[in-house]
């Protein structure tokens, strides 16, 4: 067990009454607990937390009149390290998948797995199923997609990204998820904080259902999976952007940080260890 | 209150062990109750019902060894007619939407509302908000999309369908949903039975969140909304096909039927009345 | 007959040996003659003019070593005004089209007319064929596509632009061309200079084959068609960008200008008069 | 030098006056000569040959009133075998490309090379330029795209085909062409007859401009390139379908055949020999 400190600070200029939904707070799951957290909104605006679905994550909602406001969140999170040997994890037969997992083998807005069946089987059909197949998908995405800031936009999907061979963290996750689902492996999008990410920012990665639960993966390999803190979980980034705004507002600045409270505990990027 | 009798019979030839998830049973919601139902599987195969999420709908799951089998479901459903004047229903401000409704303003696999914002506002921005705007979207879809069997396939999305101006019921629903969401109106896909549909088949339509709950709409105008029976509800057809099969199986035949137990009670197609 | 003065000045920083093909010089056709022209390249770089295909337009080609260079072109062009009554122009039956015109009813990179057949017939099938149908296409494009700088990029096609309902001059031309071809009306892309365009820039518009020759149209309605000077003609913008560069070079500045030598002769934008 | 006999017979039922453009006759180029040919149209319908552009190929055009008619074409073609060592052919620098070749590095309807730049450089950037790079593109297409009849339709483009990893001969050619152009290598689509193709049909392949002229390639590897007879040449299949029909007609039957007059002369598929 070890500890991560996360913080984010967003400043908005609201020019017309706007409704905000923020995904900035760490989720509480069996392997991730919020030990302590603080939320500041200045000037004061009434806000409310809510749970979306049953995945344990929270969103914060508020309505802002025209103004300039700052929202800051910081927390100490306890993460449970993997103890099992994850490289031997098996895929789960369709018939055995829990009902709550089934939605995550269907295609979604940015993960058109229905179009990628043959592609995925040609690339990964011969790899032993389970952890090694997912790991090989990460290898492939990492080798075939270049990380280029600004190369994609809010409408770029996994198929677009494969064709243009470039994207950012959310695109790496979308391509990986689409390929997993195309092979019948449940996969879902996770937004979060990442210890060691340079430059610091919100991060997008993914989880795969193996053996008996969801395991974290990150095809960008820009930060160790053992230092990933989940904020929000969904079918793809359509469910998980850090702020959904209906109205008229401009973000003036953003600061994001995640550091290990005990740096030595963060596992090396290359070792096959995952924290979920 | 009135009653609808539904039935479906599907015959499959299974050539390799296959896992099936069926969406063929009527949902139980506040406005729709299953009074009586029967399920036949012949030869006998063990099966289990499960609930997906919290929308009140059920799926049936089974694993079939190589064989030819028949699955038949029939039920009597009680539907509650609308009493309010639905033509005056209002849209709900984003800030006031229940948390459970929020996922249905995001884009999904077949409803790329993120790409259609300007299109939707140009076409429907001047229409009074609420029921009349959704009704106008149905009018537009009905006038601009031709119903042509076989004109689309499993990868056709709302944008594809607008461009080719042809589709089937699921495509009419996808385009309508995408346009609603593009305007910030929550909308979700519903698969079901439809009294009066010719030829008889499973049907695809949609629900819109107005005022205080979900209301049924059907841009195909091929059957009265008051005779629609919901089976499954999702973001789009990716969540709701009548059978998901993993394995190797061929459907040999399909019979679907829905009739009013009291034919006179089915409201006329043209009157602005909806049952949800 | 009247006269237009055009000029353009482009400055490039070449960081690696690069090959340039420029489309900046006015074409010579039956209705458009170059009376006088000057080309400056500084520092001096050897260049050569060439004709592409048989449409009367010229391209300029050069190879630049690493340097900063300026290329400037200015010309006086004589345009022949229309004398016939163009509003009565007829479409030409497929069987009667000259062989050289046939390629311009096929789909091209940015004009996927093969996907838009039903869309076009539904929108324009009831309009009397000939000039009025093309004019109505221009009206529709003008009403349904917003002119927004930066809303599209080099991969945006007619179908993309219809969905997003926004574009720039090249996109207005692409959508118009795609709709014409979908109806069997030959249409081609023209890049050029435009008197009265604000802000001054290279312009993109299109030509339609009616009756016995190509006629100019411009769905942006940002400048009178009688003041359009053709530089290059192709299937779409893939054939006609003002500079194709293979190598490594950055454009540092661009100035474009087109003015009427006899301003009074430029016909009003709204009158149904075209110069080709 | 050796000889190939080709024949095709098409039967149409015309229900409304229709205009046909056929691409069924062998082209005449420096390396391919029509020695003898016959055209039958029964019942007699007036027809005319025409040349499109300057590539040496011919189209046949006719207008048919409602009727059932047969068009049959057969010919003896003389092909010149390669004498040079094609595996050492070089690519041509952009600055040195003949003007007539330039259109074939631009993207076209079915070959969106503009979207595939990074993809192509990542896959083929490290391969020595020239013949071996094009050959490697053919290898890649052959390995990554499955030949599956009916897997694509008239709107499928190179990017679609890469994603779905399946297609027919025209798709193999489109992907290969798009990848070549993305690397700056001129490539064009060729429709034709192919000795040894099973089942016999019209074939689609491509040419690449290397060293000093166009060379034939066929990524399907379903027939030796030395037995390919060119009918029509264009940017992609939009220019080259065997029949363009405007009107209302149904094809009732089609027979296509190509045989070597001296079978021993047809080079083995695997040897690096090409006839253009």
Coordinates of N, CA and C in Angstrom, one line a residue, chain B residues 21-224:
Chain B
X21 N -26.7 -13.6 -25.8 CA -27.4 -12.7 -24.9 C -28.6 -12.2 -25.7
X22 N -29.8 -12.5 -25.3 CA -31.0 -12.1 -26.0 C -31.7 -10.9 -25.3
X23 N -32.1 -9.9 -26.1 CA -33.0 -8.9 -25.6 C -34.4 -9.1 -26.3
X24 N -35.2 -9.9 -25.7 CA -36.5 -10.2 -26.3 C -37.7 -10.0 -25.4
X25 N -37.4 -9.8 -24.1 CA -38.4 -9.7 -23.1 C -38.8 -8.3 -22.8
X26 N -40.1 -8.1 -22.6 CA -40.6 -6.7 -22.3 C -40.0 -6.2 -21.0
X27 N -39.6 -4.9 -20.9 CA -39.1 -4.3 -19.7 C -40.2 -4.1 -18.7
X28 N -39.9 -3.9 -17.5 CA -40.8 -3.5 -16.5 C -40.5 -2.1 -15.9
X29 N -41.4 -1.2 -16.2 CA -41.1 0.2 -15.8 C -42.4 0.7 -15.2
X30 N -42.4 1.9 -14.8 CA -43.6 2.5 -14.2 C -44.8 2.5 -15.1
X31 N -44.5 2.6 -16.4 CA -45.6 2.7 -17.3 C -45.8 1.5 -18.2
X32 N -45.1 0.4 -17.9 CA -45.2 -0.8 -18.7 C -44.9 -2.0 -17.7
X33 N -45.9 -2.9 -17.6 CA -45.8 -4.0 -16.7 C -46.1 -5.3 -17.4
X34 N -45.2 -6.3 -17.1 CA -45.5 -7.6 -17.7 C -46.5 -8.3 -16.8
X35 N -47.7 -8.6 -17.4 CA -48.8 -9.3 -16.7 C -48.5 -10.8 -16.7
X36 N -48.0 -11.3 -17.8 CA -47.9 -12.7 -17.9 C -46.8 -13.0 -19.0
X37 N -46.0 -13.9 -18.8 CA -45.0 -14.2 -19.9 C -44.5 -15.6 -19.9
X38 N -44.1 -16.1 -21.0 CA -43.7 -17.5 -21.1 C -42.4 -17.5 -22.0
X39 N -41.5 -18.4 -21.6 CA -40.3 -18.6 -22.4 C -40.1 -20.0 -22.7
X40 N -39.9 -20.4 -23.9 CA -39.7 -21.8 -24.3 C -38.3 -21.9 -25.0
X41 N -37.5 -22.8 -24.5 CA -36.3 -23.1 -25.2 C -36.3 -24.6 -25.5
X42 N -36.1 -25.0 -26.8 CA -36.2 -26.4 -27.2 C -35.2 -26.7 -28.2
X43 N -34.4 -27.7 -28.0 CA -34.3 -28.6 -26.8 C -33.8 -27.7 -25.6
X44 N -34.1 -28.2 -24.4 CA -33.8 -27.5 -23.2 C -32.3 -27.0 -23.1
X45 N -32.1 -25.8 -22.9 CA -30.8 -25.2 -22.6 C -30.9 -24.4 -21.4
X46 N -30.0 -24.5 -20.4 CA -30.1 -23.7 -19.2 C -29.9 -22.2 -19.6
X47 N -30.6 -21.4 -19.0 CA -30.5 -19.9 -19.3 C -30.7 -19.1 -18.0
X48 N -30.3 -17.9 -18.0 CA -30.5 -17.0 -16.9 C -30.8 -15.6 -17.3
X49 N -31.8 -15.0 -16.6 CA -32.1 -13.6 -16.8 C -31.2 -12.7 -16.0
X50 N -30.9 -11.6 -16.6 CA -30.2 -10.6 -15.7 C -30.6 -9.2 -16.1
X51 N -30.4 -8.3 -15.2 CA -30.7 -6.9 -15.4 C -29.4 -6.2 -15.8
X52 N -29.5 -5.3 -16.8 CA -28.3 -4.5 -17.2 C -28.6 -3.1 -16.7
X53 N -27.8 -2.5 -15.9 CA -27.9 -1.2 -15.3 C -29.3 -1.1 -14.6
X54 N -29.8 0.2 -14.5 CA -31.0 0.4 -13.7 C -32.2 0.8 -14.5
X55 N -32.2 0.5 -15.7 CA -33.3 0.9 -16.6 C -34.5 0.0 -16.6
X56 N -34.4 -1.1 -15.8 CA -35.6 -2.0 -15.7 C -35.7 -3.0 -16.8
X57 N -34.7 -3.1 -17.6 CA -34.8 -4.1 -18.7 C -34.0 -5.3 -18.4
X58 N -34.4 -6.4 -19.0 CA -33.8 -7.7 -18.7 C -33.2 -8.3 -20.0
X59 N -32.1 -9.0 -19.8 CA -31.6 -9.8 -20.9 C -31.5 -11.3 -20.5
X60 N -31.5 -12.1 -21.5 CA -31.5 -13.6 -21.2 C -30.2 -14.1 -21.8
X61 N -29.5 -15.0 -21.1 CA -28.2 -15.4 -21.4 C -28.2 -16.9 -21.4
X62 N -27.5 -17.5 -22.4 CA -27.4 -18.9 -22.4 C -26.1 -19.3 -23.2
X63 N -25.7 -20.5 -23.0 CA -24.6 -21.1 -23.7 C -25.0 -22.3 -24.5
X64 N -24.9 -22.3 -25.8 CA -25.4 -23.5 -26.5 C -24.3 -24.3 -27.2
X65 N -24.4 -25.6 -27.0 CA -23.4 -26.5 -27.7 C -24.0 -26.6 -29.1
X66 N -23.2 -27.1 -30.0 CA -23.6 -27.3 -31.4 C -25.0 -28.1 -31.4
X67 N -26.0 -27.5 -32.1 CA -27.3 -28.0 -32.1 C -28.2 -27.1 -32.9
X68 N -29.4 -27.4 -33.1 CA -30.4 -26.5 -33.7 C -31.4 -26.2 -32.5
X69 N -31.6 -25.0 -32.2 CA -32.6 -24.8 -31.1 C -33.5 -23.6 -31.4
X70 N -34.7 -23.7 -30.7 CA -35.7 -22.6 -30.9 C -35.9 -21.9 -29.5
X71 N -35.9 -20.6 -29.6 CA -36.2 -19.9 -28.4 C -37.5 -19.0 -28.7
X72 N -38.5 -19.2 -27.8 CA -39.8 -18.4 -28.1 C -40.1 -17.7 -26.8
X73 N -40.6 -16.5 -26.9 CA -41.0 -15.7 -25.8 C -42.4 -15.1 -26.1
X74 N -43.4 -15.2 -25.2 CA -44.6 -14.4 -25.4 C -45.1 -13.9 -24.1
X75 N -45.8 -12.7 -24.2 CA -46.1 -12.0 -23.0 C -47.4 -11.2 -23.2
X76 N -48.0 -10.9 -22.1 CA -49.1 -9.9 -22.1 C -48.6 -8.7 -21.3
X77 N -48.6 -7.5 -21.9 CA -48.0 -6.3 -21.3 C -49.1 -5.3 -21.1
X78 N -49.1 -4.7 -19.9 CA -50.0 -3.6 -19.6 C -49.3 -2.3 -19.8
X79 N -49.9 -1.4 -20.7 CA -49.3 -0.1 -20.9 C -50.1 1.0 -20.3
X80 N -49.5 2.0 -19.8 CA -50.3 3.1 -19.2 C -50.3 4.2 -20.2
X81 N -51.5 4.7 -20.6 CA -51.6 5.7 -21.6 C -51.2 7.1 -20.9
X82 N -50.8 8.0 -21.7 CA -50.5 9.3 -21.3 C -51.8 10.0 -20.8
X83 N -51.7 10.8 -19.8 CA -52.9 11.6 -19.4 C -52.6 13.0 -19.6
X84 N -51.3 13.4 -19.5 CA -51.0 14.8 -19.6 C -51.1 15.3 -21.1
X85 N -50.9 16.5 -21.3 CA -50.9 17.1 -22.6 C -49.5 17.2 -23.1
X86 N -49.0 16.2 -23.8 CA -47.6 16.1 -24.0 C -47.1 17.2 -25.0
X87 N -48.0 17.8 -25.7 CA -47.4 18.9 -26.6 C -46.9 20.1 -25.9
X88 N -47.1 20.2 -24.6 CA -46.6 21.4 -23.8 C -45.4 21.0 -23.0
X89 N -44.9 19.8 -23.1 CA -43.8 19.4 -22.3 C -42.5 20.2 -22.6
X90 N -41.8 20.6 -21.5 CA -40.6 21.4 -21.6 C -39.3 20.6 -21.6
X91 N -38.3 21.2 -22.2 CA -37.0 20.7 -22.0 C -36.5 21.0 -20.6
X92 N -35.5 20.3 -20.1 CA -35.0 20.5 -18.8 C -33.6 21.1 -18.9
X93 N -33.4 22.1 -18.1 CA -32.0 22.8 -18.2 C -31.0 21.8 -17.7
X94 N -29.8 21.9 -18.3 CA -28.7 20.9 -18.0 C -28.5 20.8 -16.5
X95 N -28.5 21.9 -15.8 CA -28.2 21.9 -14.3 C -29.3 21.1 -13.6
X96 N -30.5 21.0 -14.1 CA -31.6 20.3 -13.4 C -31.7 18.8 -13.8
X97 N -31.0 18.4 -14.8 CA -31.1 17.0 -15.2 C -30.7 16.0 -14.1
X98 N -31.4 15.0 -13.8 CA -31.0 14.0 -12.9 C -29.7 13.4 -13.4
X99 N -28.8 13.0 -12.4 CA -27.5 12.4 -12.8 C -27.6 11.2 -13.7
X100 N -28.7 10.4 -13.5 CA -28.8 9.2 -14.3 C -29.1 9.5 -15.8
X101 N -29.5 10.7 -16.0 CA -29.9 11.2 -17.4 C -28.7 11.7 -18.2
X102 N -27.7 12.2 -17.5 CA -26.5 12.8 -18.1 C -25.8 12.0 -19.2
X103 N -25.6 10.6 -19.0 CA -25.0 9.9 -20.1 C -25.7 10.0 -21.4
X104 N -26.9 10.4 -21.4 CA -27.7 10.4 -22.7 C -27.7 11.7 -23.4
X105 N -26.8 12.6 -23.0 CA -26.5 13.8 -23.8 C -25.1 13.6 -24.5
X106 N -24.4 12.6 -24.1 CA -23.1 12.4 -24.7 C -23.2 11.7 -26.1
X107 N -22.3 11.8 -27.0 CA -22.3 11.1 -28.2 C -22.1 9.6 -28.0
X108 N -22.5 8.8 -28.9 CA -22.3 7.3 -28.8 C -22.0 6.8 -30.1
X109 N -21.7 5.5 -30.2 CA -21.2 4.9 -31.4 C -21.9 5.3 -32.7
X110 N -23.2 5.2 -32.6 CA -24.0 5.5 -33.8 C -24.7 6.8 -33.8
X111 N -24.5 7.6 -32.8 CA -25.1 8.9 -32.7 C -24.0 10.0 -32.4
X112 N -23.3 10.4 -33.4 CA -22.2 11.3 -33.2 C -22.7 12.8 -33.1
X113 N -23.4 13.0 -32.0 CA -24.0 14.3 -31.7 C -22.9 15.4 -31.7
X114 N -21.7 15.0 -31.3 CA -20.6 16.0 -31.2 C -20.3 16.6 -32.6
X115 N -20.6 15.9 -33.7 CA -20.3 16.4 -35.0 C -21.5 17.2 -35.6
X116 N -22.6 17.2 -34.9 CA -23.8 17.7 -35.5 C -24.4 19.0 -34.9
X117 N -23.6 19.6 -34.0 CA -24.1 20.8 -33.3 C -24.6 21.9 -34.2
X118 N -23.8 22.3 -35.1 CA -24.2 23.4 -36.0 C -25.3 23.0 -36.9
X119 N -25.3 21.8 -37.4 CA -26.3 21.3 -38.3 C -27.7 21.3 -37.5
X120 N -27.7 20.8 -36.3 CA -28.9 20.8 -35.5 C -29.4 22.2 -35.2
X121 N -28.5 23.1 -34.8 CA -29.0 24.4 -34.4 C -29.5 25.2 -35.6
X122 N -28.9 24.9 -36.8 CA -29.4 25.6 -38.0 C -30.8 25.1 -38.4
X123 N -31.0 23.8 -38.2 CA -32.3 23.2 -38.6 C -33.4 23.5 -37.6
X124 N -33.0 23.4 -36.3 CA -34.0 23.3 -35.3 C -33.9 24.4 -34.2
X125 N -32.9 25.3 -34.3 CA -32.6 26.3 -33.3 C -33.8 27.3 -33.1
X126 N -34.5 27.5 -34.2 CA -35.6 28.5 -34.2 C -36.9 27.9 -33.7
X127 N -37.0 26.6 -33.6 CA -38.3 25.9 -33.2 C -38.4 26.1 -31.6
X128 N -39.6 26.4 -31.1 CA -39.8 26.5 -29.7 C -39.3 25.2 -29.0
X129 N -38.6 25.4 -27.9 CA -38.0 24.2 -27.3 C -39.1 23.3 -26.6
X130 N -38.7 22.1 -26.3 CA -39.6 21.2 -25.7 C -40.2 20.2 -26.7
X131 N -41.4 19.7 -26.4 CA -42.0 18.7 -27.3 C -42.0 19.1 -28.7
X132 N -42.4 20.3 -29.0 CA -42.5 20.7 -30.5 C -41.2 20.6 -31.2
X133 N -40.1 20.9 -30.5 CA -38.8 20.7 -31.1 C -38.5 19.3 -31.5
X134 N -38.7 18.4 -30.5 CA -38.5 17.0 -30.8 C -39.4 16.5 -31.9
X135 N -40.7 16.9 -31.8 CA -41.6 16.5 -32.9 C -41.1 17.0 -34.3
X136 N -40.5 18.2 -34.3 CA -40.0 18.7 -35.6 C -38.8 17.9 -36.0
X137 N -38.0 17.5 -35.1 CA -36.9 16.6 -35.5 C -37.5 15.3 -36.1
X138 N -38.5 14.7 -35.5 CA -39.1 13.5 -36.1 C -39.7 13.9 -37.5
X139 N -40.3 15.0 -37.7 CA -40.8 15.4 -39.0 C -39.7 15.5 -40.0
X140 N -38.6 16.1 -39.6 CA -37.4 16.3 -40.5 C -36.8 14.9 -40.9
X141 N -36.6 14.1 -39.9 CA -36.0 12.8 -40.2 C -37.0 12.0 -41.1
X142 N -38.3 12.0 -40.8 CA -39.2 11.3 -41.6 C -39.2 11.8 -43.1
X143 N -39.0 13.1 -43.3 CA -39.1 13.7 -44.6 C -37.7 13.5 -45.4
X144 N -36.6 13.5 -44.6 CA -35.3 13.5 -45.3 C -34.6 12.2 -45.4
X145 N -35.1 11.2 -44.6 CA -34.5 9.8 -44.7 C -35.6 8.9 -45.3
X146 N -35.2 8.2 -46.3 CA -36.1 7.2 -46.9 C -35.9 5.9 -46.2
X147 N -37.1 5.2 -45.9 CA -37.0 3.9 -45.3 C -36.8 2.9 -46.4
X148 N -35.5 2.3 -46.4 CA -35.2 1.3 -47.4 C -34.5 0.2 -46.8
X149 N -35.2 -1.0 -46.8 CA -34.6 -2.2 -46.2 C -33.2 -2.5 -46.9
X150 N -32.2 -2.8 -46.1 CA -30.9 -3.2 -46.7 C -30.0 -2.0 -47.0
X151 N -30.5 -0.8 -46.8 CA -29.7 0.3 -47.2 C -28.5 0.7 -46.3
X152 N -28.6 0.1 -45.1 CA -27.5 0.3 -44.1 C -27.0 -1.0 -43.5
X153 N -25.9 -0.9 -42.8 CA -25.4 -2.2 -42.2 C -25.0 -1.9 -40.7
X154 N -24.3 -2.8 -40.1 CA -24.0 -2.7 -38.7 C -23.1 -1.6 -38.3
X155 N -22.4 -1.0 -39.4 CA -21.5 0.1 -39.0 C -22.0 1.5 -39.4
X156 N -23.3 1.5 -39.9 CA -23.8 2.8 -40.3 C -24.2 3.7 -39.1
X157 N -23.7 4.9 -39.1 CA -24.0 5.8 -38.0 C -24.9 7.0 -38.5
X158 N -25.4 7.8 -37.6 CA -26.3 8.9 -37.9 C -25.7 9.8 -39.0
X159 N -24.5 10.1 -38.9 CA -23.9 11.0 -40.0 C -23.9 10.3 -41.4
X160 N -23.6 9.0 -41.4 CA -23.6 8.2 -42.6 C -25.1 8.3 -43.2
X161 N -26.0 8.1 -42.3 CA -27.4 8.0 -42.7 C -27.9 9.3 -43.3
X162 N -27.5 10.4 -42.6 CA -27.9 11.7 -43.1 C -27.4 11.9 -44.5
X163 N -26.1 11.6 -44.7 CA -25.5 11.8 -46.1 C -26.2 10.9 -47.1
X164 N -26.5 9.6 -46.8 CA -27.1 8.8 -47.8 C -28.6 8.9 -47.8
X165 N -29.2 9.5 -46.9 CA -30.6 9.8 -46.9 C -31.5 8.6 -47.0
X166 N -31.0 7.5 -46.4 CA -31.8 6.3 -46.4 C -31.4 5.4 -45.2
X167 N -32.3 4.6 -44.7 CA -32.0 3.8 -43.6 C -33.2 2.9 -43.2
X168 N -33.1 2.2 -42.1 CA -34.2 1.5 -41.5 C -34.5 2.0 -40.1
X169 N -35.4 1.4 -39.4 CA -35.9 2.0 -38.1 C -34.8 2.4 -37.2
X170 N -33.7 1.5 -37.1 CA -32.7 1.8 -36.1 C -32.0 3.1 -36.5
X171 N -31.8 3.3 -37.8 CA -31.2 4.5 -38.4 C -32.0 5.8 -38.1
X172 N -33.3 5.6 -38.3 CA -34.2 6.8 -38.0 C -34.1 7.2 -36.6
X173 N -34.0 6.2 -35.7 CA -33.8 6.5 -34.3 C -32.4 7.1 -34.0
X174 N -31.4 6.6 -34.6 CA -30.0 7.1 -34.4 C -29.9 8.6 -34.9
X175 N -30.5 8.9 -36.0 CA -30.4 10.3 -36.5 C -31.2 11.2 -35.5
X176 N -32.4 10.8 -35.1 CA -33.2 11.6 -34.2 C -32.5 11.8 -32.9
X177 N -31.9 10.7 -32.3 CA -31.2 10.8 -31.1 C -30.0 11.8 -31.2
X178 N -29.2 11.6 -32.3 CA -28.0 12.4 -32.5 C -28.4 13.9 -32.6
X179 N -29.5 14.2 -33.2 CA -30.0 15.6 -33.4 C -30.4 16.2 -32.0
X180 N -31.2 15.3 -31.3 CA -31.6 15.8 -29.9 C -30.4 16.1 -29.1
X181 N -29.5 15.1 -29.0 CA -28.3 15.4 -28.1 C -27.5 16.6 -28.5
X182 N -27.4 16.8 -29.9 CA -26.7 17.9 -30.4 C -27.3 19.2 -29.9
X183 N -28.6 19.2 -29.5 CA -29.2 20.4 -29.0 C -29.2 20.4 -27.5
X184 N -28.6 19.4 -26.9 CA -28.6 19.3 -25.4 C -29.8 18.6 -24.8
X185 N -30.6 17.9 -25.7 CA -31.8 17.2 -25.2 C -31.4 15.7 -25.0
X186 N -31.5 15.2 -23.8 CA -31.2 13.8 -23.6 C -32.1 12.9 -24.4
X187 N -31.5 11.9 -25.0 CA -32.3 10.9 -25.9 C -31.6 9.6 -25.8
X188 N -32.4 8.5 -25.8 CA -31.8 7.2 -25.7 C -32.6 6.2 -26.6
X189 N -31.9 5.2 -27.0 CA -32.4 4.2 -28.0 C -33.3 3.2 -27.3
X190 N -34.3 2.8 -27.9 CA -35.2 1.7 -27.3 C -35.5 0.7 -28.4
X191 N -35.3 -0.5 -28.1 CA -35.7 -1.6 -29.0 C -37.0 -2.2 -28.4
X192 N -37.8 -2.7 -29.3 CA -39.1 -3.2 -28.7 C -40.0 -3.9 -29.7
X193 N -41.2 -4.1 -29.3 CA -42.3 -4.6 -30.1 C -43.1 -3.4 -30.5
X194 N -43.8 -3.5 -31.7 CA -44.6 -2.4 -32.1 C -45.9 -3.0 -32.7
X195 N -47.1 -2.6 -32.0 CA -48.4 -3.0 -32.6 C -48.6 -2.3 -33.9
X196 N -49.0 -3.1 -34.9 CA -49.3 -2.5 -36.2 C -48.2 -2.3 -37.1
X197 N -47.0 -2.8 -36.8 CA -45.8 -2.7 -37.6 C -46.0 -3.6 -38.8
X198 N -45.7 -3.2 -40.0 CA -45.8 -4.0 -41.2 C -44.5 -3.9 -42.0
X199 N -43.9 -5.0 -42.3 CA -44.1 -6.3 -41.8 C -43.7 -6.4 -40.3
X200 N -44.3 -7.4 -39.6 CA -44.0 -7.5 -38.2 C -42.5 -7.8 -38.0
X201 N -41.9 -7.2 -37.0 CA -40.4 -7.3 -36.8 C -40.1 -6.7 -35.4
X202 N -38.9 -6.9 -34.9 CA -38.5 -6.1 -33.8 C -38.4 -4.7 -34.4
X203 N -38.6 -3.7 -33.5 CA -38.6 -2.3 -33.9 C -37.6 -1.5 -33.1
X204 N -37.1 -0.4 -33.7 CA -36.2 0.5 -33.0 C -36.8 1.9 -33.0
X205 N -36.8 2.5 -31.8 CA -37.4 3.9 -31.7 C -36.6 4.6 -30.6
X206 N -37.1 5.6 -30.0 CA -36.3 6.3 -29.0 C -37.1 7.0 -28.0
X207 N -36.4 7.4 -26.9 CA -37.0 8.2 -25.8 C -36.3 9.5 -25.6
X208 N -37.0 10.5 -25.2 CA -36.5 11.8 -25.0 C -36.8 12.2 -23.5
X209 N -35.9 12.8 -22.8 CA -36.2 13.2 -21.5 C -36.7 14.6 -21.5
X210 N -38.0 14.8 -21.1 CA -38.7 16.1 -21.1 C -39.4 16.2 -19.8
X211 N -39.4 17.5 -19.3 CA -40.1 17.8 -18.1 C -39.6 16.9 -16.9
X212 N -40.1 15.7 -16.8 CA -39.7 14.9 -15.6 C -39.5 13.4 -15.8
X213 N -39.6 13.0 -17.1 CA -39.3 11.6 -17.4 C -39.1 11.4 -18.9
X214 N -38.9 10.1 -19.2 CA -38.6 9.8 -20.6 C -39.9 9.6 -21.4
X215 N -40.0 10.1 -22.6 CA -41.2 10.0 -23.4 C -40.8 9.3 -24.8
X216 N -41.7 8.5 -25.2 CA -41.4 7.7 -26.5 C -41.6 8.5 -27.7
X217 N -40.8 8.4 -28.7 CA -41.0 9.0 -30.0 C -40.5 7.9 -31.1
X218 N -41.1 8.1 -32.3 CA -40.7 7.1 -33.4 C -40.8 7.9 -34.7
X219 N -39.6 8.3 -35.2 CA -39.6 9.1 -36.4 C -40.0 8.3 -37.6
X220 N -40.1 7.0 -37.5 CA -40.5 6.2 -38.7 C -42.0 6.4 -39.0
X221 N -42.7 6.7 -37.9 CA -44.2 6.9 -38.0 C -44.8 5.6 -38.6
X222 N -44.2 4.5 -38.4 CA -44.7 3.2 -39.0 C -45.7 2.6 -38.1
X223 N -45.8 3.0 -36.8 CA -46.7 2.4 -35.9 C -47.0 3.4 -34.8
X224 N -48.1 3.4 -34.2 CA -48.5 4.4 -33.2 C -47.6 4.2 -31.9

